[in-house]
XYZ file of C-alpha atoms in Angstrom:
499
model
C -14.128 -57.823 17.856
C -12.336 -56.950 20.885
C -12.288 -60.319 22.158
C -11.161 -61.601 18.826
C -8.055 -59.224 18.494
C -6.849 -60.238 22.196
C -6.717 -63.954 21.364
C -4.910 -63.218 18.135
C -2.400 -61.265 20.572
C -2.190 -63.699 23.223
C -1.263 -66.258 19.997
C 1.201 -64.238 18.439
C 3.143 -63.746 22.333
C 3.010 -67.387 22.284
C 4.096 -68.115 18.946
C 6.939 -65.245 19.422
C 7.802 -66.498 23.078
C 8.112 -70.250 21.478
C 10.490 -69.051 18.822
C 12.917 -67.218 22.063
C 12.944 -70.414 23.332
C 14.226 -72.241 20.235
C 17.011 -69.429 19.593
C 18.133 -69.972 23.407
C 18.011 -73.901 22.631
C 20.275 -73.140 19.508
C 22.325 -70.710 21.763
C 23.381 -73.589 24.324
C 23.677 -76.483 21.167
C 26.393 -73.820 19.854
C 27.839 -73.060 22.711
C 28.027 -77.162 23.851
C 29.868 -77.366 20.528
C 32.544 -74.528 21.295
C 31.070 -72.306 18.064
C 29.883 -69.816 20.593
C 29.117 -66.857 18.291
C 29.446 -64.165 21.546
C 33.709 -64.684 21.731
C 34.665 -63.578 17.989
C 36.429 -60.178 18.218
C 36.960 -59.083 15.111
C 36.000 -60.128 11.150
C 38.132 -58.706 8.571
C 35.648 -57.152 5.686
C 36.546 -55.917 2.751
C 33.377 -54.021 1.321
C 29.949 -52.993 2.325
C 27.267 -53.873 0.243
C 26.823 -50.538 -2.222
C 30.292 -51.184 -2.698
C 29.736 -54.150 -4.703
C 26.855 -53.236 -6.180
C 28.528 -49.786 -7.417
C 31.991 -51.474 -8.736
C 30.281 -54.523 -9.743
C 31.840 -54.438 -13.319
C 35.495 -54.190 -11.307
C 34.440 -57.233 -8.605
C 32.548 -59.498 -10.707
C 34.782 -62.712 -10.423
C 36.132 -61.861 -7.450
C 36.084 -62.725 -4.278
C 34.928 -60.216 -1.505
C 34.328 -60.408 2.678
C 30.562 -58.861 3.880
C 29.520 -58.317 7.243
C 26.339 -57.992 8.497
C 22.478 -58.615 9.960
C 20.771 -61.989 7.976
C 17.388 -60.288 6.963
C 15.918 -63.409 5.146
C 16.350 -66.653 3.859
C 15.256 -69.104 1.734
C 16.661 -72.555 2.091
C 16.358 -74.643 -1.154
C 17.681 -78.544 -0.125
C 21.265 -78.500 -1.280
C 21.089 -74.792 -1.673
C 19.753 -71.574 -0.334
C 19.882 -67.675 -0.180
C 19.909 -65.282 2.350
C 20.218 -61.167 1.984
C 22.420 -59.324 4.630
C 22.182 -55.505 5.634
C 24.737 -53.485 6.086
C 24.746 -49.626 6.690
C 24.930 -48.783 3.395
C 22.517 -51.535 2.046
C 21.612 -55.108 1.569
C 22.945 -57.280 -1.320
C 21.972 -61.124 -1.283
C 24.239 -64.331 -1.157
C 23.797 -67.745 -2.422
C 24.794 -70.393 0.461
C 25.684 -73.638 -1.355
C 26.376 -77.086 0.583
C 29.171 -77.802 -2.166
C 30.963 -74.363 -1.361
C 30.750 -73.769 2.077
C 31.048 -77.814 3.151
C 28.258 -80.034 4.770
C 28.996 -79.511 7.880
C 28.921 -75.314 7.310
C 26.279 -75.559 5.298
C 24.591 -77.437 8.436
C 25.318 -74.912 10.632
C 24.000 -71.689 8.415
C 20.618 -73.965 7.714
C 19.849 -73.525 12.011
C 20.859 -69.862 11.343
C 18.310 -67.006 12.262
C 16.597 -63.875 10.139
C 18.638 -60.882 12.800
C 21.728 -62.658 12.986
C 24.906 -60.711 12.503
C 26.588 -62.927 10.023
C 30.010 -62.799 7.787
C 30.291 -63.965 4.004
C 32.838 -64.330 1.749
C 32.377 -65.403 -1.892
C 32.781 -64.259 -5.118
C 30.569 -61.579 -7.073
C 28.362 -62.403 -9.216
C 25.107 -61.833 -11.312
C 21.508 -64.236 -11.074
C 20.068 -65.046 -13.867
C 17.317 -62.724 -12.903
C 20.259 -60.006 -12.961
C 20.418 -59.692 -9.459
C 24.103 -58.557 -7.927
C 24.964 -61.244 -5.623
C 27.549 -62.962 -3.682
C 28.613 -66.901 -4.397
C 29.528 -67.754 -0.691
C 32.501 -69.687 0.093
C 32.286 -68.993 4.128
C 29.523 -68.259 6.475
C 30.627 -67.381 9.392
C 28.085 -66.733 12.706
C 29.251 -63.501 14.466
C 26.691 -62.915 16.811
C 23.364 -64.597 17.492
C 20.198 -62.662 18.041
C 18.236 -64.653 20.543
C 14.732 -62.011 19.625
C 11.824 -61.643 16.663
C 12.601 -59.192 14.900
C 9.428 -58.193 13.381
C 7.340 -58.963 10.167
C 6.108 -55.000 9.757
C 7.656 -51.962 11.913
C 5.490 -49.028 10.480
C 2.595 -47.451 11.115
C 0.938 -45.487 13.922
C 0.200 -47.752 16.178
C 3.610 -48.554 16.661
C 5.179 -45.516 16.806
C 5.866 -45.195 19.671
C 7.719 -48.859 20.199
C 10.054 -47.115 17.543
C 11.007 -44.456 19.182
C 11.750 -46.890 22.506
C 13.383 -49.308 20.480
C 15.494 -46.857 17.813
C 18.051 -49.886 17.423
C 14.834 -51.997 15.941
C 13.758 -48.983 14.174
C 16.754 -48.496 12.226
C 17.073 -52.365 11.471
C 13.682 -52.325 9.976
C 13.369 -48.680 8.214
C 15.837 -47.757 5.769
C 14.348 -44.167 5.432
C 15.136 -43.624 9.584
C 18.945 -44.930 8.731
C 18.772 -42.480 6.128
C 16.960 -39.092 8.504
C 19.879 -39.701 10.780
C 22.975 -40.166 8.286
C 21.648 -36.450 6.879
C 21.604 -35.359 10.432
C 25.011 -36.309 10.436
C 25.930 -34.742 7.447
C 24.063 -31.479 8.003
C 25.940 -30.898 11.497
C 29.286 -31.956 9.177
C 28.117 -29.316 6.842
C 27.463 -26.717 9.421
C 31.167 -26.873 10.673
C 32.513 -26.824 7.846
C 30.942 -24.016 6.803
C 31.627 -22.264 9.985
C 35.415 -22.923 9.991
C 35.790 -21.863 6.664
C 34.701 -18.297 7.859
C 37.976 -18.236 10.568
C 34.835 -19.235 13.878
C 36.197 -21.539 16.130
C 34.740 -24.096 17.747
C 34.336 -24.067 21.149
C 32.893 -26.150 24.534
C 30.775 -24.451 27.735
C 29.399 -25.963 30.714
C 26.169 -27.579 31.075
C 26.004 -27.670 34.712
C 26.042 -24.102 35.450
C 24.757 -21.733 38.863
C 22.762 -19.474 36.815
C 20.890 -20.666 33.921
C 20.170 -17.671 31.611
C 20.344 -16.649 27.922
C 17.044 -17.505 27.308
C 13.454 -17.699 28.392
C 12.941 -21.116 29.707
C 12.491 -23.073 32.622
C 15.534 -24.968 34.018
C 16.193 -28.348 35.111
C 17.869 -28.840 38.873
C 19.695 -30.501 40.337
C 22.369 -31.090 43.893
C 26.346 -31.192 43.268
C 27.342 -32.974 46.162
C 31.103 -32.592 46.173
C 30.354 -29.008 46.953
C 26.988 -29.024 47.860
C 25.498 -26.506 45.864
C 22.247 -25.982 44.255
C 23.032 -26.427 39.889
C 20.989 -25.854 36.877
C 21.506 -27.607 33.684
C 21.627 -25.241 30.866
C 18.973 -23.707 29.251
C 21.324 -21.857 26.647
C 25.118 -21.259 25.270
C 24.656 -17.842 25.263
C 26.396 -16.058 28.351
C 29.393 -17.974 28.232
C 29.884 -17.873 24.923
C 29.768 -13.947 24.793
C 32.111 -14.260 27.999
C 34.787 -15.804 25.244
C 34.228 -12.765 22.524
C 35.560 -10.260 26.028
C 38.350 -12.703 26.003
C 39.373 -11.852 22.145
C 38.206 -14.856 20.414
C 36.603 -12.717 18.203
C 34.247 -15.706 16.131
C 32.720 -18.686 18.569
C 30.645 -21.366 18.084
C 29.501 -23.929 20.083
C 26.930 -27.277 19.101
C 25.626 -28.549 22.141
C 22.298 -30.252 24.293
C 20.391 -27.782 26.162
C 17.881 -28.343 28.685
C 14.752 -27.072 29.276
C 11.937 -28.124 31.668
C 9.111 -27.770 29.174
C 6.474 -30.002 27.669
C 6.665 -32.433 24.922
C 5.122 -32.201 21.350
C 5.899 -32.300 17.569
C 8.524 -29.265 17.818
C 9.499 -29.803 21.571
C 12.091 -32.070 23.162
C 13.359 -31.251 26.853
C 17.115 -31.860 25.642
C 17.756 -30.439 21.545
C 20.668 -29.270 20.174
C 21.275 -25.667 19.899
C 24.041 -23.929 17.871
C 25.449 -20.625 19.241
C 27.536 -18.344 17.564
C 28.995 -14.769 18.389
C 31.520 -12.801 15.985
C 33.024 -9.448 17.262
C 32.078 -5.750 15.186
C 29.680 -6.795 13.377
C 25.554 -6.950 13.751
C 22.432 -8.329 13.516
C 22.626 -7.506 9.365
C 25.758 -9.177 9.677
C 23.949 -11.988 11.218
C 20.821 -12.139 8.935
C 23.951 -12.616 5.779
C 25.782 -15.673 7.482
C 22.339 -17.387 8.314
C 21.493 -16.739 4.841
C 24.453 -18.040 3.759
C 24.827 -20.889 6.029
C 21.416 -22.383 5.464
C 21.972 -22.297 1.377
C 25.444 -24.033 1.809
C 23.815 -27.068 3.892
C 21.208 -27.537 1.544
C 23.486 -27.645 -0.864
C 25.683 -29.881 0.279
C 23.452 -32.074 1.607
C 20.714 -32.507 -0.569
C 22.059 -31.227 -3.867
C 19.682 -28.454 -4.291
C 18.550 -24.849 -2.561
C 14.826 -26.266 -3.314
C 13.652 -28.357 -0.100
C 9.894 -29.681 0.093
C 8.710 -29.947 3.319
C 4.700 -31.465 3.643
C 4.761 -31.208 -0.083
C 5.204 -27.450 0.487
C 8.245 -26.398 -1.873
C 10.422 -23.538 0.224
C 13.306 -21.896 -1.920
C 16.472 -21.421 -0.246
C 18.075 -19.931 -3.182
C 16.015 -16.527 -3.231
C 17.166 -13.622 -1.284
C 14.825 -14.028 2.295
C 12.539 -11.879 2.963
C 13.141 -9.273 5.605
C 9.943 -7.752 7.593
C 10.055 -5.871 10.912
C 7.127 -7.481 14.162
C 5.520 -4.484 13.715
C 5.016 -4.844 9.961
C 4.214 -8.285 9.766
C 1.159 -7.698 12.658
C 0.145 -4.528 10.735
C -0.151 -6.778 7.580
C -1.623 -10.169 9.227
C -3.644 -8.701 11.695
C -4.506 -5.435 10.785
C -3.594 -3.687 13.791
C -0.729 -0.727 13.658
C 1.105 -0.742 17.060
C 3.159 2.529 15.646
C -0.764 4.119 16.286
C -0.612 2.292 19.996
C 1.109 4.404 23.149
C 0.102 2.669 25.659
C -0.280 -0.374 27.360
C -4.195 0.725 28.424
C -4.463 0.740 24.541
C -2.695 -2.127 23.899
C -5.264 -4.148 26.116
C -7.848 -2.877 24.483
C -6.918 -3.755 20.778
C -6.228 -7.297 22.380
C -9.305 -7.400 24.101
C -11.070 -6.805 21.258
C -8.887 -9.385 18.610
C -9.284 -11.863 21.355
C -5.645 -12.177 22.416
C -5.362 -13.505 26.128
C -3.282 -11.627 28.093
C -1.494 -11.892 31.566
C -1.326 -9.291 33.903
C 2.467 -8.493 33.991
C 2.686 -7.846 30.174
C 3.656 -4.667 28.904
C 2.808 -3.290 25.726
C 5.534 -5.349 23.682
C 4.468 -7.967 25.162
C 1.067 -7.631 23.684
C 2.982 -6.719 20.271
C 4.562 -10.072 20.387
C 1.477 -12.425 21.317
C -0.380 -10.114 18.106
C 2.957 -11.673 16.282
C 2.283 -15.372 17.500
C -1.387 -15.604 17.140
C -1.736 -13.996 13.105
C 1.515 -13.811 11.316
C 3.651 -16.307 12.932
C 2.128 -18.728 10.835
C 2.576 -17.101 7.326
C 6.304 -17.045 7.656
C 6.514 -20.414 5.381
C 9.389 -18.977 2.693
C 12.366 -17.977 4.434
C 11.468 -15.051 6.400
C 13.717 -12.463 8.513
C 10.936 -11.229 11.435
C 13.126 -7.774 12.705
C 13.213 -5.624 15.797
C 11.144 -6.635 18.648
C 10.396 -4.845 21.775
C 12.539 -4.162 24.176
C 10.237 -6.308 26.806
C 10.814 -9.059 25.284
C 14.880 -9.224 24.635
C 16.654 -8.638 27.681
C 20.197 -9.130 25.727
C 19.565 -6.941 22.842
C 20.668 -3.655 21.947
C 18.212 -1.055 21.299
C 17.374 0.498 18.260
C 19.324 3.758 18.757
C 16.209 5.546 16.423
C 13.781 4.348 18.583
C 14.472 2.521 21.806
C 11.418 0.640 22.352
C 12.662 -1.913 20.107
C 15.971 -3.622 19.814
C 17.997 -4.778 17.061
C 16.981 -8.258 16.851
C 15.854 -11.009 14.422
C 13.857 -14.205 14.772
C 14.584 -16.521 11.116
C 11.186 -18.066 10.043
C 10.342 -21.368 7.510
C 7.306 -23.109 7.023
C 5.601 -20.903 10.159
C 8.180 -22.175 12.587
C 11.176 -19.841 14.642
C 14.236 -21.373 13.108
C 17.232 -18.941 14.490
C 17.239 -16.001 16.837
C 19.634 -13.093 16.811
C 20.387 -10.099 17.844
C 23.058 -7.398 18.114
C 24.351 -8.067 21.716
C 24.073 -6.014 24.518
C 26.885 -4.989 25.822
C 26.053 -1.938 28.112
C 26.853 -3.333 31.507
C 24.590 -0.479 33.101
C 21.768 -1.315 30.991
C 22.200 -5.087 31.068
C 22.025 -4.655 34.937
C 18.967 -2.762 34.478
C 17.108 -5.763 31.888
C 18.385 -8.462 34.358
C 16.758 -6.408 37.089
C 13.460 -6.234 35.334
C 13.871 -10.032 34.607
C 14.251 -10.385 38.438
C 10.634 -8.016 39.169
C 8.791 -10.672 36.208
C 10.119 -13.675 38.136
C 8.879 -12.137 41.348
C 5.272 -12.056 39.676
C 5.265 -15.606 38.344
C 7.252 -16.088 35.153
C 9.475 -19.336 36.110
C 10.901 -18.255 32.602
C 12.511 -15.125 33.266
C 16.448 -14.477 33.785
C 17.996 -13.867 36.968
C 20.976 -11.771 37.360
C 24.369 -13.089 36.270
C 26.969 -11.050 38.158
C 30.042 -12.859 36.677
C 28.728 -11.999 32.932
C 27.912 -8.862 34.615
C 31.634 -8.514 35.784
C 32.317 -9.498 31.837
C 30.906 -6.545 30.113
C 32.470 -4.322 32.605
C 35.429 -5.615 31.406
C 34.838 -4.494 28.005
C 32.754 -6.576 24.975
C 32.974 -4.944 21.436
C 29.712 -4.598 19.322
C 29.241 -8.238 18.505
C 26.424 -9.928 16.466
C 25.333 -13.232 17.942
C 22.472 -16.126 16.871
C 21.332 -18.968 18.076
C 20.024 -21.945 15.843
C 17.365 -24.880 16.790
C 19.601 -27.585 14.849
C 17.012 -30.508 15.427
C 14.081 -28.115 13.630
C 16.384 -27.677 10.533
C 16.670 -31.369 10.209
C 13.499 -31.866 10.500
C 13.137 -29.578 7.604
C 15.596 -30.950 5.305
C 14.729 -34.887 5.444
C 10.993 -33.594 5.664
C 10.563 -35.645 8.933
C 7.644 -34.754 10.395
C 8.297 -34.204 14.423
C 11.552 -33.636 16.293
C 10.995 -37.827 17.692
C 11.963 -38.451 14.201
C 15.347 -36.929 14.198
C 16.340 -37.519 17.701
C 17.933 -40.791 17.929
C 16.682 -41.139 21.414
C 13.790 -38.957 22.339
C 12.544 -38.367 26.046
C 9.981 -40.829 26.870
C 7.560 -41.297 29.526
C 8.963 -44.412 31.538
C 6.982 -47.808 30.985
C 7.639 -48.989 34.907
């Protein structure tokens, strides 16, 4: 069986490598002829292809100018038809030797399925009722000299699609579509955002100390001033460095980095949106993300309602709001109000079978409770509130009870959309988390902060009481064009190299 598929391979390379050939040989008969395709500049369209099809009643008569890739054709002796795709469609032409000319009609007959083509013509309707375009001109704007292929889906090519996006998007009208509602949901975002007076804003990516966040960084050597740099692992310290500077409402949509493996949820480079707005707190930021995610929705897919897996999640209700401590009690069983200490806390982990390292503290403990037996029952939109301290070295503390912190991680379908908190802004404590940060990097966390004395030098100078959130904008696209990993709505995901 083996044997039999590699000698149907070994065929189709032959067959494919024989048709390269004969596009090359077309290439150079074009080119001998001075038609090359490769020196046009510019074509002059007039519509794209829903266009037509939308105002056909309008067009229908009347002549029109398309643009775009020849996706097949069926030559009939003295006439023939092709379909073209365009971004917002295909729409098929009728290529006739009496109204293009012999000669034309010739030259579209040595044409190729992936050519990029131009047609103008008048609108019309088959007899089959087909919308369609009577062409007067064909005119060769750029020659594809590959196959593009017969099928593009399906696992076992998967991950040629994500190499080849370009081919992906040719072949798959749904990927065209993921990536247009990408586009539209960041479009949305903004203008949501503006709309409530935050401004946008831009921070650096190269950056001496890479904090905000508990990740591992990329690095990397500036040589104009020889220093050691880090690519950015968050927006977050810069940003808040902007609200002590009076700007009140920031936002920034950016890449981050962060030197971490790959799988369904996990890219090393995503887009993050940041955003910090002065007096106000993490209530203030549960509203705005409740606010914000309804208004996308809305706007992009005409409803609150979105199905993800065929699992229906309803935007439209008011989101639940749950504290850790609650949702472990409930999921898990275990009460950490009833736990003091971190001797106890191993031993109620011991005993659910929830590995530990040495350097965790009691929160610690609380939080890996969290991600091993409720994390995964936050599928409606869920508010998960006040974590411990250990664990949020930027958050303000719960003035009632300052083991925990005034902080929010925003749940769907089991996964951490948004985190937030109400920002730290005690210089004398944040000196004090960094420093602990510092002793857990010491014992082996290559996650942990390191101290920032500029943003340091920042709250000194004075930050009001400001809410702040961060959002995972490639995991919220994933959830509203129900694509099922973040490959699927990254244009260009990181891939291991083929060489």
């Amino acid at each position: 069986m083996a044997q039999e598929n590699n000698k149907q391979k070994n065929v189709q390379e032959v067959d494919e490598n024989q048709l390269r050939k004969v596009r090359r040989e077309k290439l150079a008969e074009l080119m001998e002829s001075g038609r090359n395709p490769f020196e046009i500049t510019k074509y002059s369209r007039t519509h794209h292809s829903q266009d037509v099809r939308d105002h056909f009643e309008e067009l229908e008569g009347k002549s029109v100018t398309l643009a775009g890739r020849m996706m097949s054709k069926r030559v009939m002796g003295k006439a023939s038809f092709c379909n073209i795709q365009d971004l917002k469609g295909n729409i098929q032409s009728y290529v006739a030797r009496d109204s293009v000319g012999e000669e034309e009609y010739k030259a579209f007959k040595r044409m190729d399925i992936g050519d990029i083509v131009g047609i103008k013509g008048e609108v019309f309707k088959t007899k089959t009722g087909e919308i369609s375009v009577h062409a007067s001109e064909v005119t060769l704007l750029s020659k594809s000299l590959q196959i593009l292929p017969e099928k593009f889906h399906g696992l076992t090519n998967t991950d040629l699609r994500y190499r080849q996006r370009y081919v992906d998007l040719i072949m798959n009208p749904e990927v065209k579509d993921t990536f247009i509602k990408r586009s539209r949901i960041l479009s949305a975002i903004r203008r949501y955002l503006d709309g409530q007076g935050f401004m946008e804003v831009e921070t650096p990516m190269l950056v001496p100390n890479a904090g905000g966040a508990a990740a591992r960084p990329f690095e990397t050597h500036f040589n104009a001033l020889n220093e050691d740099l880090k690519l950015r692992i968050s927006l977050e310290l810069y940003l808040k460095r902007l609200i002590v500077g009076g700007l009140e409402k920031v936002y920034e949509i950016g890449r981050v980095f962060r030197n971490e493996g790959l799988d369904t949820r996990h890219n090393p480079e995503f887009t993050l949106m940041e955003l910090y707005q002065a007096y106000t707190d993490y209530n203030g930021m549960m509203d705005l993300t409740e606010n914000l995610y309804r208004y996308v929705a809305q706007e992009v897919l005409g409803t609150t309602k979105i199905v993800y897996n065929g699992v229906e999640m309803d935007l439209g209700k008011p989101f639940e709001r749950i504290t850790m401590l609650d949702a472990v009690k409930k999921y898990a069983g275990v009460d950490f109000n009833e736990i003091h200490t971190l001797e106890e806390a191993r031993t109620v982990a011991k005993e659910h079978h929830v590995e530990y390292e040495e350097r965790h503290k009691k929160g610690d403990i609380l939080n890996l409770f969290f991600e091993e037996f409720a994390e995964e029952h936050m599928i409606q939109p869920t508010f998960v509130m006040d974590h411990p301290i250990e664990i949020s070295p930027l958050t303000k503390k719960k003035p009632e009870n300052p083991e925990y912190v005034e902080r929010f991680e925003f749940f769907m379908n089991g996964w951490e959309m948004a985190n937030a908190y109400s920002e730290l802004n005690d210089p004398v404590d944040q000196r004090e988390r960094f420093k602990a940060q510092e002793e857990q990097l010491a014992q082996g966390d290559e996650e942990a902060n390191t101290t920032d004395e500029d943003f340091l030098n920042a709250l000194e100078i004075g930050m009001p009481p400001t809410g702040g959130i961060g959002f995972g904008i490639d995991r919220m696209c994933m959830l509203l064009t129900d694509s099922q990993a973040i490959r699927d709505v990254l244009l260009f995901p990181t891939m291991k190299s083929l060489s």
